[in-house]
């Protein structure tokens, strides 16, 4: 029998390539960012995000279906070409920061150093996306269990083959638990089945205009930078507006009982 105080959904966005092809520069890192939001807040979040779109981009909720996307914002293309106007850009930044501050979310992010792992394990290295997902799920289950709550997981659509492989891997985690560094199960399947309302990972497309996925997209690269800076890997990548976002979301990152982020809400795997 399941137990819960609140029901949550974790929205996951990736930052970086999910293979071991290009390991130069920032491409060596893959980040999975999980944004955990109470499902009862979904309608409020939809409303607030649509308000922002309407005010900045003249978005028509009845006729248009498009998602905020950080790459378009950086390059000021498509709908984001309005940000070439400095006054609109300032207003957009202000409204986005206010929105991120208001959302009752908990953030967990995993950064995989693909280059380091490839050098260490060679052909035996795990699939980077799956490895990151497994570590993200560990913390999510501990979050749910600690809050006597239940939840599910939603990601953005990938390729058909990637979706099939991911669904299978997700079910395997749920049915068999996760393996710790000692090679033994550290979170068994009982906790997964008790805390998850579904052992099927949910997948939606950008066209579905899922607010939680858009928020995860807005902060995934910020969380990557946050983790790299915190681990003294690269201290020159976290300036400008991204630093403002970091200040707003920092209090929302999952921490231990005594306030430690590392290993709890921020995970670096090398």
mmCIF file of C-alpha atoms in Angstrom, residues 2-269:
data_model
loop_
_atom_site.group_PDB
_atom_site.id
_atom_site.type_symbol
_atom_site.label_atom_id
_atom_site.label_comp_id
_atom_site.label_asym_id
_atom_site.label_seq_id
_atom_site.Cartn_x
_atom_site.Cartn_y
_atom_site.Cartn_z
ATOM 1 C CA UNK A 2 1.402 3.385 -0.992
ATOM 2 C CA UNK A 3 1.752 6.259 1.437
ATOM 3 C CA UNK A 4 1.987 9.932 0.629
ATOM 4 C CA UNK A 5 1.625 13.477 1.893
ATOM 5 C CA UNK A 6 2.165 15.108 -1.494
ATOM 6 C CA UNK A 7 2.464 13.830 -5.035
ATOM 7 C CA UNK A 8 5.383 15.065 -7.116
ATOM 8 C CA UNK A 9 6.603 14.891 -10.678
ATOM 9 C CA UNK A 10 10.265 15.127 -11.634
ATOM 10 C CA UNK A 11 10.857 16.804 -14.997
ATOM 11 C CA UNK A 12 14.213 15.946 -16.560
ATOM 12 C CA UNK A 13 16.221 17.895 -19.109
ATOM 13 C CA UNK A 14 19.652 17.082 -20.488
ATOM 14 C CA UNK A 15 22.532 19.383 -21.282
ATOM 15 C CA UNK A 16 25.270 18.024 -23.538
ATOM 16 C CA UNK A 17 25.689 15.084 -25.891
ATOM 17 C CA UNK A 18 24.627 11.644 -24.745
ATOM 18 C CA UNK A 19 27.458 9.683 -26.391
ATOM 19 C CA UNK A 20 31.234 9.394 -26.174
ATOM 20 C CA UNK A 21 31.899 10.910 -29.593
ATOM 21 C CA UNK A 22 33.112 14.446 -28.900
ATOM 22 C CA UNK A 23 34.907 14.824 -25.568
ATOM 23 C CA UNK A 24 36.525 18.219 -26.175
ATOM 24 C CA UNK A 25 35.812 21.275 -24.044
ATOM 25 C CA UNK A 26 32.389 21.400 -22.443
ATOM 26 C CA UNK A 27 31.234 18.506 -24.632
ATOM 27 C CA UNK A 28 32.988 16.147 -22.229
ATOM 28 C CA UNK A 29 30.152 16.768 -19.747
ATOM 29 C CA UNK A 30 26.613 15.435 -19.827
ATOM 30 C CA UNK A 31 24.159 16.890 -17.339
ATOM 31 C CA UNK A 32 20.757 15.590 -16.321
ATOM 32 C CA UNK A 33 18.760 18.143 -14.366
ATOM 33 C CA UNK A 34 15.715 17.000 -12.424
ATOM 34 C CA UNK A 35 13.137 19.572 -11.340
ATOM 35 C CA UNK A 36 10.754 18.159 -8.719
ATOM 36 C CA UNK A 37 7.433 20.000 -8.501
ATOM 37 C CA UNK A 38 4.231 19.147 -6.577
ATOM 38 C CA UNK A 39 1.637 18.027 -9.124
ATOM 39 C CA UNK A 40 -0.938 20.270 -7.447
ATOM 40 C CA UNK A 41 1.128 23.253 -8.653
ATOM 41 C CA UNK A 42 0.947 22.222 -12.326
ATOM 42 C CA UNK A 43 -2.001 24.439 -13.330
ATOM 43 C CA UNK A 44 -0.498 27.433 -11.539
ATOM 44 C CA UNK A 45 2.822 26.912 -13.286
ATOM 45 C CA UNK A 46 1.104 26.575 -16.663
ATOM 46 C CA UNK A 47 -0.746 29.832 -16.046
ATOM 47 C CA UNK A 48 2.333 31.781 -14.911
ATOM 48 C CA UNK A 49 4.501 30.541 -17.768
ATOM 49 C CA UNK A 50 1.835 31.389 -20.321
ATOM 50 C CA UNK A 51 1.536 34.850 -18.762
ATOM 51 C CA UNK A 52 5.261 35.384 -19.312
ATOM 52 C CA UNK A 53 5.018 34.216 -22.928
ATOM 53 C CA UNK A 54 1.996 36.403 -23.572
ATOM 54 C CA UNK A 55 3.678 39.492 -22.163
ATOM 55 C CA UNK A 56 7.040 39.043 -23.880
ATOM 56 C CA UNK A 57 6.262 37.136 -27.065
ATOM 57 C CA UNK A 58 2.562 37.951 -27.679
ATOM 58 C CA UNK A 59 1.884 34.251 -27.167
ATOM 59 C CA UNK A 60 -1.660 33.080 -27.943
ATOM 60 C CA UNK A 61 -2.415 30.018 -25.810
ATOM 61 C CA UNK A 62 -5.404 29.073 -27.981
ATOM 62 C CA UNK A 63 -3.494 29.056 -31.255
ATOM 63 C CA UNK A 64 0.184 28.498 -30.474
ATOM 64 C CA UNK A 65 2.159 25.641 -28.974
ATOM 65 C CA UNK A 66 5.827 26.286 -28.398
ATOM 66 C CA UNK A 67 8.273 25.882 -25.554
ATOM 67 C CA UNK A 68 10.866 28.127 -23.966
ATOM 68 C CA UNK A 69 14.262 26.931 -25.120
ATOM 69 C CA UNK A 70 17.557 28.200 -23.748
ATOM 70 C CA UNK A 71 19.509 27.824 -27.008
ATOM 71 C CA UNK A 72 16.995 29.977 -28.867
ATOM 72 C CA UNK A 73 17.155 32.547 -26.063
ATOM 73 C CA UNK A 74 20.949 32.712 -26.201
ATOM 74 C CA UNK A 75 20.961 33.033 -29.993
ATOM 75 C CA UNK A 76 17.862 35.286 -30.061
ATOM 76 C CA UNK A 77 16.222 33.310 -32.850
ATOM 77 C CA UNK A 78 12.622 32.347 -33.638
ATOM 78 C CA UNK A 79 10.321 33.886 -31.022
ATOM 79 C CA UNK A 80 13.348 35.129 -29.120
ATOM 80 C CA UNK A 81 14.314 37.681 -31.766
ATOM 81 C CA UNK A 82 12.292 40.201 -29.718
ATOM 82 C CA UNK A 83 15.127 40.060 -27.171
ATOM 83 C CA UNK A 84 17.231 42.146 -29.541
ATOM 84 C CA UNK A 85 15.308 45.012 -27.959
ATOM 85 C CA UNK A 86 17.234 45.709 -24.733
ATOM 86 C CA UNK A 87 14.129 46.835 -22.838
ATOM 87 C CA UNK A 88 12.240 43.638 -23.712
ATOM 88 C CA UNK A 89 15.304 41.574 -22.821
ATOM 89 C CA UNK A 90 15.516 43.211 -19.390
ATOM 90 C CA UNK A 91 11.821 42.578 -18.789
ATOM 91 C CA UNK A 92 12.139 38.949 -19.910
ATOM 92 C CA UNK A 93 15.085 38.378 -17.571
ATOM 93 C CA UNK A 94 13.180 39.986 -14.686
ATOM 94 C CA UNK A 95 10.019 37.938 -15.253
ATOM 95 C CA UNK A 96 11.942 34.689 -15.675
ATOM 96 C CA UNK A 97 13.842 35.235 -12.421
ATOM 97 C CA UNK A 98 10.584 36.025 -10.608
ATOM 98 C CA UNK A 99 8.980 32.865 -12.009
ATOM 99 C CA UNK A 100 11.915 30.659 -10.983
ATOM 100 C CA UNK A 101 11.883 32.193 -7.508
ATOM 101 C CA UNK A 102 8.154 31.512 -7.047
ATOM 102 C CA UNK A 103 8.129 27.846 -8.129
ATOM 103 C CA UNK A 104 8.047 25.433 -5.152
ATOM 104 C CA UNK A 105 10.625 23.135 -6.700
ATOM 105 C CA UNK A 106 13.472 20.942 -5.541
ATOM 106 C CA UNK A 107 16.406 20.536 -7.912
ATOM 107 C CA UNK A 108 18.744 17.582 -8.355
ATOM 108 C CA UNK A 109 21.432 17.557 -11.044
ATOM 109 C CA UNK A 110 24.005 14.983 -12.127
ATOM 110 C CA UNK A 111 27.069 15.845 -14.204
ATOM 111 C CA UNK A 112 28.877 12.998 -15.959
ATOM 112 C CA UNK A 113 32.517 13.576 -16.943
ATOM 113 C CA UNK A 114 32.441 11.372 -20.027
ATOM 114 C CA UNK A 115 36.117 11.847 -20.867
ATOM 115 C CA UNK A 116 37.256 10.771 -17.411
ATOM 116 C CA UNK A 117 34.947 7.745 -17.382
ATOM 117 C CA UNK A 118 35.960 6.683 -20.900
ATOM 118 C CA UNK A 119 39.635 6.828 -19.945
ATOM 119 C CA UNK A 120 38.952 4.889 -16.750
ATOM 120 C CA UNK A 121 36.669 2.129 -18.061
ATOM 121 C CA UNK A 122 37.276 1.979 -21.821
ATOM 122 C CA UNK A 123 34.721 -0.169 -23.655
ATOM 123 C CA UNK A 124 33.148 -1.213 -20.346
ATOM 124 C CA UNK A 125 31.981 2.325 -19.628
ATOM 125 C CA UNK A 126 28.251 2.749 -18.956
ATOM 126 C CA UNK A 127 25.918 4.642 -21.273
ATOM 127 C CA UNK A 128 26.303 8.242 -19.969
ATOM 128 C CA UNK A 129 22.575 9.090 -20.049
ATOM 129 C CA UNK A 130 21.620 5.871 -18.273
ATOM 130 C CA UNK A 131 24.397 6.319 -15.710
ATOM 131 C CA UNK A 132 23.236 9.857 -14.992
ATOM 132 C CA UNK A 133 19.578 8.789 -14.810
ATOM 133 C CA UNK A 134 20.348 6.031 -12.324
ATOM 134 C CA UNK A 135 22.101 8.487 -10.008
ATOM 135 C CA UNK A 136 19.340 11.040 -10.439
ATOM 136 C CA UNK A 137 16.708 8.437 -9.572
ATOM 137 C CA UNK A 138 18.550 7.416 -6.407
ATOM 138 C CA UNK A 139 18.229 10.933 -5.021
ATOM 139 C CA UNK A 140 14.658 11.315 -6.227
ATOM 140 C CA UNK A 141 13.577 8.138 -4.457
ATOM 141 C CA UNK A 142 15.346 9.252 -1.284
ATOM 142 C CA UNK A 143 13.591 12.621 -1.588
ATOM 143 C CA UNK A 144 10.184 10.960 -1.943
ATOM 144 C CA UNK A 145 10.817 8.416 0.795
ATOM 145 C CA UNK A 146 12.075 11.081 3.184
ATOM 146 C CA UNK A 147 8.966 13.168 2.575
ATOM 147 C CA UNK A 148 6.622 10.157 2.791
ATOM 148 C CA UNK A 149 5.483 11.069 -0.713
ATOM 149 C CA UNK A 150 5.015 9.531 -4.131
ATOM 150 C CA UNK A 151 5.764 10.724 -7.621
ATOM 151 C CA UNK A 152 6.572 9.947 -11.234
ATOM 152 C CA UNK A 153 9.071 11.031 -13.881
ATOM 153 C CA UNK A 154 8.654 12.901 -17.178
ATOM 154 C CA UNK A 155 11.310 13.555 -19.820
ATOM 155 C CA UNK A 156 11.400 15.195 -23.222
ATOM 156 C CA UNK A 157 11.006 13.020 -26.297
ATOM 157 C CA UNK A 158 14.203 11.744 -27.893
ATOM 158 C CA UNK A 159 14.639 9.391 -30.857
ATOM 159 C CA UNK A 160 12.405 6.315 -31.103
ATOM 160 C CA UNK A 161 15.319 3.961 -30.364
ATOM 161 C CA UNK A 162 16.569 6.090 -27.469
ATOM 162 C CA UNK A 163 13.061 6.181 -26.007
ATOM 163 C CA UNK A 164 12.733 2.394 -26.174
ATOM 164 C CA UNK A 165 16.133 1.836 -24.562
ATOM 165 C CA UNK A 166 15.420 4.410 -21.886
ATOM 166 C CA UNK A 167 12.036 2.919 -21.005
ATOM 167 C CA UNK A 168 13.606 -0.506 -20.650
ATOM 168 C CA UNK A 169 16.460 0.846 -18.509
ATOM 169 C CA UNK A 170 14.040 2.779 -16.309
ATOM 170 C CA UNK A 171 11.909 -0.306 -15.669
ATOM 171 C CA UNK A 172 15.055 -2.288 -14.893
ATOM 172 C CA UNK A 173 16.075 0.272 -12.248
ATOM 173 C CA UNK A 174 12.622 0.154 -10.693
ATOM 174 C CA UNK A 175 12.444 -3.651 -10.667
ATOM 175 C CA UNK A 176 16.004 -4.362 -9.535
ATOM 176 C CA UNK A 177 17.110 -1.324 -7.559
ATOM 177 C CA UNK A 178 20.337 0.631 -7.965
ATOM 178 C CA UNK A 179 23.927 -0.460 -7.427
ATOM 179 C CA UNK A 180 26.301 1.430 -5.130
ATOM 180 C CA UNK A 181 30.059 1.850 -5.444
ATOM 181 C CA UNK A 182 30.621 -1.361 -3.489
ATOM 182 C CA UNK A 183 28.823 -3.316 -6.192
ATOM 183 C CA UNK A 184 25.854 -4.062 -3.934
ATOM 184 C CA UNK A 185 22.280 -2.787 -4.126
ATOM 185 C CA UNK A 186 22.025 0.503 -2.237
ATOM 186 C CA UNK A 187 18.361 1.335 -2.945
ATOM 187 C CA UNK A 188 16.260 -1.775 -3.456
ATOM 188 C CA UNK A 189 13.228 -2.169 -5.692
ATOM 189 C CA UNK A 190 10.853 -2.033 -2.709
ATOM 190 C CA UNK A 191 11.503 1.696 -2.268
ATOM 191 C CA UNK A 192 11.048 2.330 -5.989
ATOM 192 C CA UNK A 193 7.695 0.570 -6.101
ATOM 193 C CA UNK A 194 6.560 2.214 -2.877
ATOM 194 C CA UNK A 195 7.471 5.742 -3.930
ATOM 195 C CA UNK A 196 6.707 5.736 -7.657
ATOM 196 C CA UNK A 197 3.150 5.900 -8.951
ATOM 197 C CA UNK A 198 4.369 4.423 -12.240
ATOM 198 C CA UNK A 199 7.411 2.386 -13.244
ATOM 199 C CA UNK A 200 6.902 3.678 -16.790
ATOM 200 C CA UNK A 201 8.836 6.837 -17.555
ATOM 201 C CA UNK A 202 6.591 9.426 -19.199
ATOM 202 C CA UNK A 203 7.742 11.071 -22.440
ATOM 203 C CA UNK A 204 6.392 14.263 -24.031
ATOM 204 C CA UNK A 205 7.483 16.361 -27.020
ATOM 205 C CA UNK A 206 8.375 20.062 -27.148
ATOM 206 C CA UNK A 207 5.101 20.676 -28.964
ATOM 207 C CA UNK A 208 3.216 19.441 -25.882
ATOM 208 C CA UNK A 209 4.225 22.697 -24.155
ATOM 209 C CA UNK A 210 4.961 21.037 -20.790
ATOM 210 C CA UNK A 211 5.811 23.832 -18.341
ATOM 211 C CA UNK A 212 7.938 21.668 -16.037
ATOM 212 C CA UNK A 213 10.163 20.549 -18.923
ATOM 213 C CA UNK A 214 10.625 24.158 -19.996
ATOM 214 C CA UNK A 215 11.754 25.126 -16.502
ATOM 215 C CA UNK A 216 14.210 22.219 -16.461
ATOM 216 C CA UNK A 217 15.514 23.380 -19.855
ATOM 217 C CA UNK A 218 16.017 26.917 -18.529
ATOM 218 C CA UNK A 219 18.237 25.775 -15.665
ATOM 219 C CA UNK A 220 20.033 22.620 -16.853
ATOM 220 C CA UNK A 221 23.132 24.404 -18.180
ATOM 221 C CA UNK A 222 23.131 26.662 -15.101
ATOM 222 C CA UNK A 223 23.219 23.568 -12.896
ATOM 223 C CA UNK A 224 26.067 22.125 -14.962
ATOM 224 C CA UNK A 225 28.060 25.311 -14.450
ATOM 225 C CA UNK A 226 27.103 25.418 -10.761
ATOM 226 C CA UNK A 227 28.502 21.924 -10.216
ATOM 227 C CA UNK A 228 31.701 22.488 -12.209
ATOM 228 C CA UNK A 229 32.408 25.738 -10.370
ATOM 229 C CA UNK A 230 31.668 24.129 -6.980
ATOM 230 C CA UNK A 231 34.221 21.429 -7.802
ATOM 231 C CA UNK A 232 36.851 23.965 -8.973
ATOM 232 C CA UNK A 233 36.847 22.523 -12.492
ATOM 233 C CA UNK A 234 36.016 25.710 -14.360
ATOM 234 C CA UNK A 235 35.419 28.960 -12.516
ATOM 235 C CA UNK A 236 35.085 31.219 -15.571
ATOM 236 C CA UNK A 237 31.838 29.874 -17.061
ATOM 237 C CA UNK A 238 29.282 31.234 -14.665
ATOM 238 C CA UNK A 239 28.947 34.928 -15.383
ATOM 239 C CA UNK A 240 26.227 37.228 -16.680
ATOM 240 C CA UNK A 241 22.536 36.374 -16.504
ATOM 241 C CA UNK A 242 23.254 32.702 -15.790
ATOM 242 C CA UNK A 243 24.804 33.776 -12.490
ATOM 243 C CA UNK A 244 21.571 35.602 -11.623
ATOM 244 C CA UNK A 245 19.592 32.428 -12.285
ATOM 245 C CA UNK A 246 22.018 30.488 -10.096
ATOM 246 C CA UNK A 247 21.410 32.864 -7.183
ATOM 247 C CA UNK A 248 17.651 32.355 -7.462
ATOM 248 C CA UNK A 249 17.676 28.565 -7.766
ATOM 249 C CA UNK A 250 20.517 27.836 -5.327
ATOM 250 C CA UNK A 251 18.196 27.674 -2.270
ATOM 251 C CA UNK A 252 16.024 25.164 -4.150
ATOM 252 C CA UNK A 253 18.786 22.579 -4.667
ATOM 253 C CA UNK A 254 18.300 19.448 -2.566
ATOM 254 C CA UNK A 255 20.550 19.348 0.504
ATOM 255 C CA UNK A 256 21.284 17.034 3.409
ATOM 256 C CA UNK A 257 19.835 17.657 6.870
ATOM 257 C CA UNK A 258 22.835 19.851 7.661
ATOM 258 C CA UNK A 259 22.704 21.799 4.391
ATOM 259 C CA UNK A 260 25.208 19.960 2.178
ATOM 260 C CA UNK A 261 24.497 20.018 -1.575
ATOM 261 C CA UNK A 262 27.269 17.733 -2.829
ATOM 262 C CA UNK A 263 26.082 14.173 -3.152
ATOM 263 C CA UNK A 264 22.513 15.152 -2.324
ATOM 264 C CA UNK A 265 21.377 17.728 -4.892
ATOM 265 C CA UNK A 266 24.551 18.121 -6.935
ATOM 266 C CA UNK A 267 26.398 15.036 -8.139
ATOM 267 C CA UNK A 268 29.622 14.927 -10.168
ATOM 268 C CA UNK A 269 30.675 11.537 -11.542
#
